[in-house]
Amino acid sequence: MVTKQEKALLALTRLYRYYGKRKRLVAQQHELWKVVIATILSARTRDETTAVVWPSLTDLARAKPREVMKVIRPIGFYRQKARYVLEVARLIAEQGVPQTRDQLMKLPGVGRKTANIILSAMGKPAIAVDTHVHKIANRLGLADTRKPVETETQLMKLLPKRYWNKINYIFVIHGKTLCKRKPRCDVCPLHDICDFAS
Ligand code: SF4
């Protein structure tokens, strides 16, 4: 019988092995603004990540709202996001990228999950709980929660900090590949440790 913590570590190890040890890249400091903008653009969409087409932060900060809207039109909520993106680009151009969750969450369009995704991309300890992380943590039995923020708290208690920013990346891949709405437990490398499958 494995403990919850052993199960969580086993799940991470097996998933990284199963999906080919894809290495998560930590963003370079000078590219962090792209991470912030891409994360805001991707919020509430099904898109993986949204490419940031502006060559520099200054270009984006000086862009007109209608130019930004034209570029991001295929994305959901594009009018609202264009406003956020321009405000954020101008703030970052003046003050730099905020370095803490509280500071990040003061940016327009940045909630807790988005802030955690940005912190993870910076290589800082944070668990970004989206629908995939919430679903898989509960299916595995690592969490017993209704809300993503509760899942984040339970996972933070369960795992040492050095693992926090590894969870979102690999659980999202797993959630899109095998642990979908109708999960493929028959071929999943976690089936013997998963509460849902047993
Ligand atoms: S065994 Fe099934 S429910 Fe559990 S993690 Fe794998 S695919 Fe998801």
PDB file of C-alpha atoms and ligand atoms in Angstrom:
ATOM      1  CA  MET A   1       0.000   0.000   0.000  1.00  0.00           C
ATOM      2  CA  VAL A   2       1.616   3.279  -1.076  1.00  0.00           C
ATOM      3  CA  THR A   3       1.108   6.541   0.800  1.00  0.00           C
ATOM      4  CA  LYS A   4      -0.431   9.510  -1.005  1.00  0.00           C
ATOM      5  CA  GLN A   5       2.947  11.185  -1.232  1.00  0.00           C
ATOM      6  CA  GLU A   6       4.581   8.049  -2.673  1.00  0.00           C
ATOM      7  CA  LYS A   7       1.720   7.788  -5.142  1.00  0.00           C
ATOM      8  CA  ALA A   8       2.166  11.396  -6.226  1.00  0.00           C
ATOM      9  CA  LEU A   9       5.910  10.962  -6.747  1.00  0.00           C
ATOM     10  CA  LEU A  10       5.356   7.665  -8.550  1.00  0.00           C
ATOM     11  CA  ALA A  11       2.772   9.274 -10.819  1.00  0.00           C
ATOM     12  CA  LEU A  12       5.132  12.115 -11.743  1.00  0.00           C
ATOM     13  CA  THR A  13       8.052   9.746 -12.377  1.00  0.00           C
ATOM     14  CA  ARG A  14       5.997   7.383 -14.513  1.00  0.00           C
ATOM     15  CA  LEU A  15       4.335  10.132 -16.535  1.00  0.00           C
ATOM     16  CA  TYR A  16       7.651  11.839 -17.309  1.00  0.00           C
ATOM     17  CA  ARG A  17       9.025   8.458 -18.389  1.00  0.00           C
ATOM     18  CA  TYR A  18       5.906   7.588 -20.397  1.00  0.00           C
ATOM     19  CA  TYR A  19       5.773  10.877 -22.256  1.00  0.00           C
ATOM     20  CA  GLY A  20       9.444  10.724 -23.108  1.00  0.00           C
ATOM     21  CA  LYS A  21      11.125  12.949 -20.520  1.00  0.00           C
ATOM     22  CA  ARG A  22      10.103  16.086 -22.335  1.00  0.00           C
ATOM     23  CA  LYS A  23      12.077  18.777 -20.687  1.00  0.00           C
ATOM     24  CA  ARG A  24      10.186  21.767 -19.464  1.00  0.00           C
ATOM     25  CA  LEU A  25      11.910  24.917 -20.443  1.00  0.00           C
ATOM     26  CA  VAL A  26      12.232  27.696 -17.962  1.00  0.00           C
ATOM     27  CA  ALA A  27      11.709  30.998 -19.720  1.00  0.00           C
ATOM     28  CA  GLN A  28      14.606  33.415 -19.991  1.00  0.00           C
ATOM     29  CA  GLN A  29      14.171  36.616 -18.020  1.00  0.00           C
ATOM     30  CA  HIS A  30      14.038  38.762 -21.166  1.00  0.00           C
ATOM     31  CA  GLU A  31      11.235  36.593 -22.588  1.00  0.00           C
ATOM     32  CA  LEU A  32       9.040  36.550 -19.518  1.00  0.00           C
ATOM     33  CA  TRP A  33       6.759  39.226 -20.938  1.00  0.00           C
ATOM     34  CA  LYS A  34       5.866  36.772 -23.742  1.00  0.00           C
ATOM     35  CA  VAL A  35       4.956  34.128 -21.172  1.00  0.00           C
ATOM     36  CA  VAL A  36       2.696  36.594 -19.360  1.00  0.00           C
ATOM     37  CA  ILE A  37       0.976  37.735 -22.561  1.00  0.00           C
ATOM     38  CA  ALA A  38       0.611  34.182 -23.965  1.00  0.00           C
ATOM     39  CA  THR A  39      -0.853  32.969 -20.681  1.00  0.00           C
ATOM     40  CA  ILE A  40      -3.408  35.782 -20.607  1.00  0.00           C
ATOM     41  CA  LEU A  41      -4.338  35.064 -24.225  1.00  0.00           C
ATOM     42  CA  SER A  42      -4.722  31.332 -23.547  1.00  0.00           C
ATOM     43  CA  ALA A  43      -6.957  31.776 -20.486  1.00  0.00           C
ATOM     44  CA  ARG A  44     -10.471  30.385 -20.969  1.00  0.00           C
ATOM     45  CA  THR A  45      -9.608  28.922 -24.372  1.00  0.00           C
ATOM     46  CA  ARG A  46      -8.918  25.366 -25.385  1.00  0.00           C
ATOM     47  CA  ASP A  47      -5.773  26.380 -27.180  1.00  0.00           C
ATOM     48  CA  GLU A  48      -2.488  24.965 -25.934  1.00  0.00           C
ATOM     49  CA  THR A  49      -0.619  28.230 -25.919  1.00  0.00           C
ATOM     50  CA  THR A  50      -1.162  31.239 -28.022  1.00  0.00           C
ATOM     51  CA  ALA A  51       1.817  32.466 -29.967  1.00  0.00           C
ATOM     52  CA  VAL A  52       2.895  36.008 -29.233  1.00  0.00           C
ATOM     53  CA  VAL A  53       3.539  37.550 -32.607  1.00  0.00           C
ATOM     54  CA  TRP A  54       4.886  40.927 -31.531  1.00  0.00           C
ATOM     55  CA  PRO A  55       8.656  41.135 -31.939  1.00  0.00           C
ATOM     56  CA  SER A  56       9.195  43.191 -28.819  1.00  0.00           C
ATOM     57  CA  LEU A  57       7.423  44.386 -25.715  1.00  0.00           C
ATOM     58  CA  THR A  58       7.789  47.964 -26.884  1.00  0.00           C
ATOM     59  CA  ASP A  59       6.006  47.152 -30.153  1.00  0.00           C
ATOM     60  CA  LEU A  60       3.122  45.597 -28.279  1.00  0.00           C
ATOM     61  CA  ALA A  61       2.916  48.352 -25.680  1.00  0.00           C
ATOM     62  CA  ARG A  62       2.661  50.931 -28.492  1.00  0.00           C
ATOM     63  CA  ALA A  63       0.115  48.994 -30.550  1.00  0.00           C
ATOM     64  CA  LYS A  64      -3.395  50.326 -31.090  1.00  0.00           C
ATOM     65  CA  PRO A  65      -6.296  48.372 -29.559  1.00  0.00           C
ATOM     66  CA  ARG A  66      -7.772  47.647 -32.991  1.00  0.00           C
ATOM     67  CA  GLU A  67      -4.423  46.226 -34.207  1.00  0.00           C
ATOM     68  CA  VAL A  68      -4.266  43.875 -31.228  1.00  0.00           C
ATOM     69  CA  MET A  69      -7.906  42.850 -31.690  1.00  0.00           C
ATOM     70  CA  LYS A  70      -7.257  42.061 -35.336  1.00  0.00           C
ATOM     71  CA  VAL A  71      -4.360  39.749 -34.438  1.00  0.00           C
ATOM     72  CA  ILE A  72      -6.072  37.917 -31.588  1.00  0.00           C
ATOM     73  CA  ARG A  73      -9.571  37.829 -33.103  1.00  0.00           C
ATOM     74  CA  PRO A  74      -9.655  33.979 -33.473  1.00  0.00           C
ATOM     75  CA  ILE A  75      -9.196  33.682 -29.708  1.00  0.00           C
ATOM     76  CA  GLY A  76     -12.214  33.700 -27.403  1.00  0.00           C
ATOM     77  CA  PHE A  77     -13.004  36.929 -25.523  1.00  0.00           C
ATOM     78  CA  TYR A  78     -10.678  38.803 -27.845  1.00  0.00           C
ATOM     79  CA  ARG A  79     -12.013  42.293 -27.106  1.00  0.00           C
ATOM     80  CA  GLN A  80     -11.531  41.956 -23.372  1.00  0.00           C
ATOM     81  CA  LYS A  81      -8.188  40.213 -23.805  1.00  0.00           C
ATOM     82  CA  ALA A  82      -6.932  42.937 -26.142  1.00  0.00           C
ATOM     83  CA  ARG A  83      -7.574  45.442 -23.344  1.00  0.00           C
ATOM     84  CA  TYR A  84      -5.781  43.267 -20.799  1.00  0.00           C
ATOM     85  CA  VAL A  85      -2.840  42.616 -23.097  1.00  0.00           C
ATOM     86  CA  LEU A  86      -2.289  46.280 -23.839  1.00  0.00           C
ATOM     87  CA  GLU A  87      -2.574  47.337 -20.208  1.00  0.00           C
ATOM     88  CA  VAL A  88      -0.250  44.533 -19.086  1.00  0.00           C
ATOM     89  CA  ALA A  89       2.295  45.249 -21.837  1.00  0.00           C
ATOM     90  CA  ARG A  90       2.386  48.911 -20.810  1.00  0.00           C
ATOM     91  CA  LEU A  91       2.744  48.065 -17.124  1.00  0.00           C
ATOM     92  CA  ILE A  92       5.525  45.549 -17.762  1.00  0.00           C
ATOM     93  CA  ALA A  93       7.313  47.953 -20.104  1.00  0.00           C
ATOM     94  CA  GLU A  94       7.362  50.508 -17.275  1.00  0.00           C
ATOM     95  CA  GLN A  95       7.897  48.321 -14.210  1.00  0.00           C
ATOM     96  CA  GLY A  96       9.163  44.924 -15.408  1.00  0.00           C
ATOM     97  CA  VAL A  97       7.505  41.537 -14.900  1.00  0.00           C
ATOM     98  CA  PRO A  98       6.140  41.111 -11.357  1.00  0.00           C
ATOM     99  CA  GLN A  99       7.961  38.359  -9.503  1.00  0.00           C
ATOM    100  CA  THR A 100       5.459  37.209  -6.885  1.00  0.00           C
ATOM    101  CA  ARG A 101       1.971  35.715  -7.084  1.00  0.00           C
ATOM    102  CA  ASP A 102       0.378  38.653  -5.285  1.00  0.00           C
ATOM    103  CA  GLN A 103       2.019  41.161  -7.623  1.00  0.00           C
ATOM    104  CA  LEU A 104       1.119  39.112 -10.706  1.00  0.00           C
ATOM    105  CA  MET A 105      -2.503  38.880  -9.609  1.00  0.00           C
ATOM    106  CA  LYS A 106      -2.711  42.656  -9.601  1.00  0.00           C
ATOM    107  CA  LEU A 107      -2.250  42.625 -13.397  1.00  0.00           C
ATOM    108  CA  PRO A 108      -5.502  42.834 -15.362  1.00  0.00           C
ATOM    109  CA  GLY A 109      -6.597  39.427 -16.663  1.00  0.00           C
ATOM    110  CA  VAL A 110      -4.332  37.498 -14.287  1.00  0.00           C
ATOM    111  CA  GLY A 111      -6.022  35.228 -11.746  1.00  0.00           C
ATOM    112  CA  ARG A 112      -4.449  32.705  -9.427  1.00  0.00           C
ATOM    113  CA  LYS A 113      -4.107  29.933 -12.024  1.00  0.00           C
ATOM    114  CA  THR A 114      -2.560  32.262 -14.591  1.00  0.00           C
ATOM    115  CA  ALA A 115      -0.184  33.663 -11.971  1.00  0.00           C
ATOM    116  CA  ASN A 116       0.885  30.139 -11.034  1.00  0.00           C
ATOM    117  CA  ILE A 117       1.495  29.227 -14.688  1.00  0.00           C
ATOM    118  CA  ILE A 118       3.717  32.302 -15.039  1.00  0.00           C
ATOM    119  CA  LEU A 119       5.595  31.527 -11.797  1.00  0.00           C
ATOM    120  CA  SER A 120       6.136  27.932 -12.993  1.00  0.00           C
ATOM    121  CA  ALA A 121       7.525  29.230 -16.277  1.00  0.00           C
ATOM    122  CA  MET A 122       9.950  31.334 -14.231  1.00  0.00           C
ATOM    123  CA  GLY A 123      11.087  28.136 -12.490  1.00  0.00           C
ATOM    124  CA  LYS A 124       9.525  29.222  -9.182  1.00  0.00           C
ATOM    125  CA  PRO A 125       7.588  26.780  -6.985  1.00  0.00           C
ATOM    126  CA  ALA A 126       3.894  27.015  -7.883  1.00  0.00           C
ATOM    127  CA  ILE A 127       1.156  24.537  -8.762  1.00  0.00           C
ATOM    128  CA  ALA A 128      -1.103  25.766 -11.527  1.00  0.00           C
ATOM    129  CA  VAL A 129      -4.353  23.837 -11.179  1.00  0.00           C
ATOM    130  CA  ASP A 130      -6.368  23.826 -14.378  1.00  0.00           C
ATOM    131  CA  THR A 131      -9.115  21.367 -15.326  1.00  0.00           C
ATOM    132  CA  HIS A 132      -6.582  18.623 -16.158  1.00  0.00           C
ATOM    133  CA  VAL A 133      -4.649  18.895 -12.898  1.00  0.00           C
ATOM    134  CA  HIS A 134      -7.871  19.083 -10.870  1.00  0.00           C
ATOM    135  CA  LYS A 135      -9.390  16.067 -12.626  1.00  0.00           C
ATOM    136  CA  ILE A 136      -6.299  13.838 -12.532  1.00  0.00           C
ATOM    137  CA  ALA A 137      -5.396  14.653  -8.915  1.00  0.00           C
ATOM    138  CA  ASN A 138      -8.923  13.668  -7.876  1.00  0.00           C
ATOM    139  CA  ARG A 139      -9.071  10.570 -10.063  1.00  0.00           C
ATOM    140  CA  LEU A 140      -5.743   9.340  -8.738  1.00  0.00           C
ATOM    141  CA  GLY A 141      -6.832   9.993  -5.154  1.00  0.00           C
ATOM    142  CA  LEU A 142      -4.160  12.616  -4.483  1.00  0.00           C
ATOM    143  CA  ALA A 143      -6.888  15.131  -3.741  1.00  0.00           C
ATOM    144  CA  ASP A 144     -10.488  14.976  -2.663  1.00  0.00           C
ATOM    145  CA  THR A 145     -11.784  18.362  -3.656  1.00  0.00           C
ATOM    146  CA  ARG A 146     -14.461  20.278  -5.514  1.00  0.00           C
ATOM    147  CA  LYS A 147     -12.565  23.454  -6.363  1.00  0.00           C
ATOM    148  CA  PRO A 148      -9.174  23.879  -8.097  1.00  0.00           C
ATOM    149  CA  VAL A 149      -7.889  26.109  -5.305  1.00  0.00           C
ATOM    150  CA  GLU A 150      -8.554  23.282  -2.808  1.00  0.00           C
ATOM    151  CA  THR A 151      -6.663  20.881  -5.069  1.00  0.00           C
ATOM    152  CA  GLU A 152      -3.745  23.310  -5.146  1.00  0.00           C
ATOM    153  CA  THR A 153      -3.664  23.434  -1.333  1.00  0.00           C
ATOM    154  CA  GLN A 154      -3.832  19.652  -0.970  1.00  0.00           C
ATOM    155  CA  LEU A 155      -1.103  19.083  -3.557  1.00  0.00           C
ATOM    156  CA  MET A 156       1.097  21.705  -1.913  1.00  0.00           C
ATOM    157  CA  LYS A 157       0.793  19.856   1.404  1.00  0.00           C
ATOM    158  CA  LEU A 158       1.510  16.544  -0.290  1.00  0.00           C
ATOM    159  CA  LEU A 159       4.583  17.347  -2.343  1.00  0.00           C
ATOM    160  CA  PRO A 160       7.903  19.026  -1.561  1.00  0.00           C
ATOM    161  CA  LYS A 161       8.302  22.411  -3.238  1.00  0.00           C
ATOM    162  CA  ARG A 162      10.803  21.171  -5.803  1.00  0.00           C
ATOM    163  CA  TYR A 163       8.052  19.161  -7.502  1.00  0.00           C
ATOM    164  CA  TRP A 164       5.401  21.879  -7.619  1.00  0.00           C
ATOM    165  CA  ASN A 165       6.169  23.355 -11.009  1.00  0.00           C
ATOM    166  CA  LYS A 166       6.490  19.917 -12.622  1.00  0.00           C
ATOM    167  CA  ILE A 167       2.864  18.924 -12.047  1.00  0.00           C
ATOM    168  CA  ASN A 168       0.877  21.163 -14.383  1.00  0.00           C
ATOM    169  CA  TYR A 169       3.041  20.483 -17.401  1.00  0.00           C
ATOM    170  CA  ILE A 170       2.873  16.690 -17.274  1.00  0.00           C
ATOM    171  CA  PHE A 171      -0.727  16.408 -16.033  1.00  0.00           C
ATOM    172  CA  VAL A 172      -1.913  18.611 -18.894  1.00  0.00           C
ATOM    173  CA  ILE A 173      -0.208  16.300 -21.397  1.00  0.00           C
ATOM    174  CA  HIS A 174      -1.720  13.267 -19.672  1.00  0.00           C
ATOM    175  CA  GLY A 175      -5.153  14.902 -19.519  1.00  0.00           C
ATOM    176  CA  LYS A 176      -5.088  15.554 -23.234  1.00  0.00           C
ATOM    177  CA  THR A 177      -3.695  12.142 -24.183  1.00  0.00           C
ATOM    178  CA  LEU A 178      -5.076   9.362 -21.962  1.00  0.00           C
ATOM    179  CA  CYS A 179      -6.868  10.805 -18.951  1.00  0.00           C
ATOM    180  CA  LYS A 180      -9.580  12.495 -21.001  1.00  0.00           C
ATOM    181  CA  ARG A 181     -13.285  12.743 -20.245  1.00  0.00           C
ATOM    182  CA  LYS A 182     -13.445   9.054 -21.174  1.00  0.00           C
ATOM    183  CA  PRO A 183     -10.103   7.902 -19.763  1.00  0.00           C
ATOM    184  CA  ARG A 184      -7.992   5.182 -21.370  1.00  0.00           C
ATOM    185  CA  CYS A 185      -7.225   3.417 -18.102  1.00  0.00           C
ATOM    186  CA  ASP A 186      -6.526   0.179 -20.000  1.00  0.00           C
ATOM    187  CA  VAL A 187      -3.269   1.617 -21.366  1.00  0.00           C
ATOM    188  CA  CYS A 188      -2.460   4.167 -18.670  1.00  0.00           C
ATOM    189  CA  PRO A 189       0.859   3.759 -16.841  1.00  0.00           C
ATOM    190  CA  LEU A 190      -0.896   4.787 -13.617  1.00  0.00           C
ATOM    191  CA  HIS A 191      -3.778   2.317 -13.668  1.00  0.00           C
ATOM    192  CA  ASP A 192      -2.423   0.223 -10.744  1.00  0.00           C
ATOM    193  CA  ILE A 193      -2.144   3.228  -8.437  1.00  0.00           C
ATOM    194  CA  CYS A 194      -5.248   5.121  -9.575  1.00  0.00           C
ATOM    195  CA  ASP A 195      -8.384   5.181  -7.386  1.00  0.00           C
ATOM    196  CA  PHE A 196     -10.586   5.817 -10.421  1.00  0.00           C
ATOM    197  CA  ALA A 197      -9.309   2.736 -12.255  1.00  0.00           C
ATOM    198  CA  SER A 198      -9.425   0.347  -9.313  1.00  0.00           C
TER     199      SER A 198
HETATM  200  S1  SF4 B   1      -5.847   5.133 -14.709  1.00  0.00           S
HETATM  201 FE1  SF4 B   1      -7.440   6.155 -15.900  1.00  0.00          FE
HETATM  202  S2  SF4 B   1      -8.342   7.696 -14.541  1.00  0.00           S
HETATM  203 FE2  SF4 B   1      -6.412   7.012 -13.636  1.00  0.00          FE
HETATM  204  S3  SF4 B   1      -4.890   8.501 -14.351  1.00  0.00           S
HETATM  205 FE3  SF4 B   1      -4.875   6.789 -15.793  1.00  0.00          FE
HETATM  206  S4  SF4 B   1      -6.311   7.350 -17.425  1.00  0.00           S
HETATM  207 FE4  SF4 B   1      -6.701   8.716 -15.659  1.00  0.00          FE
END
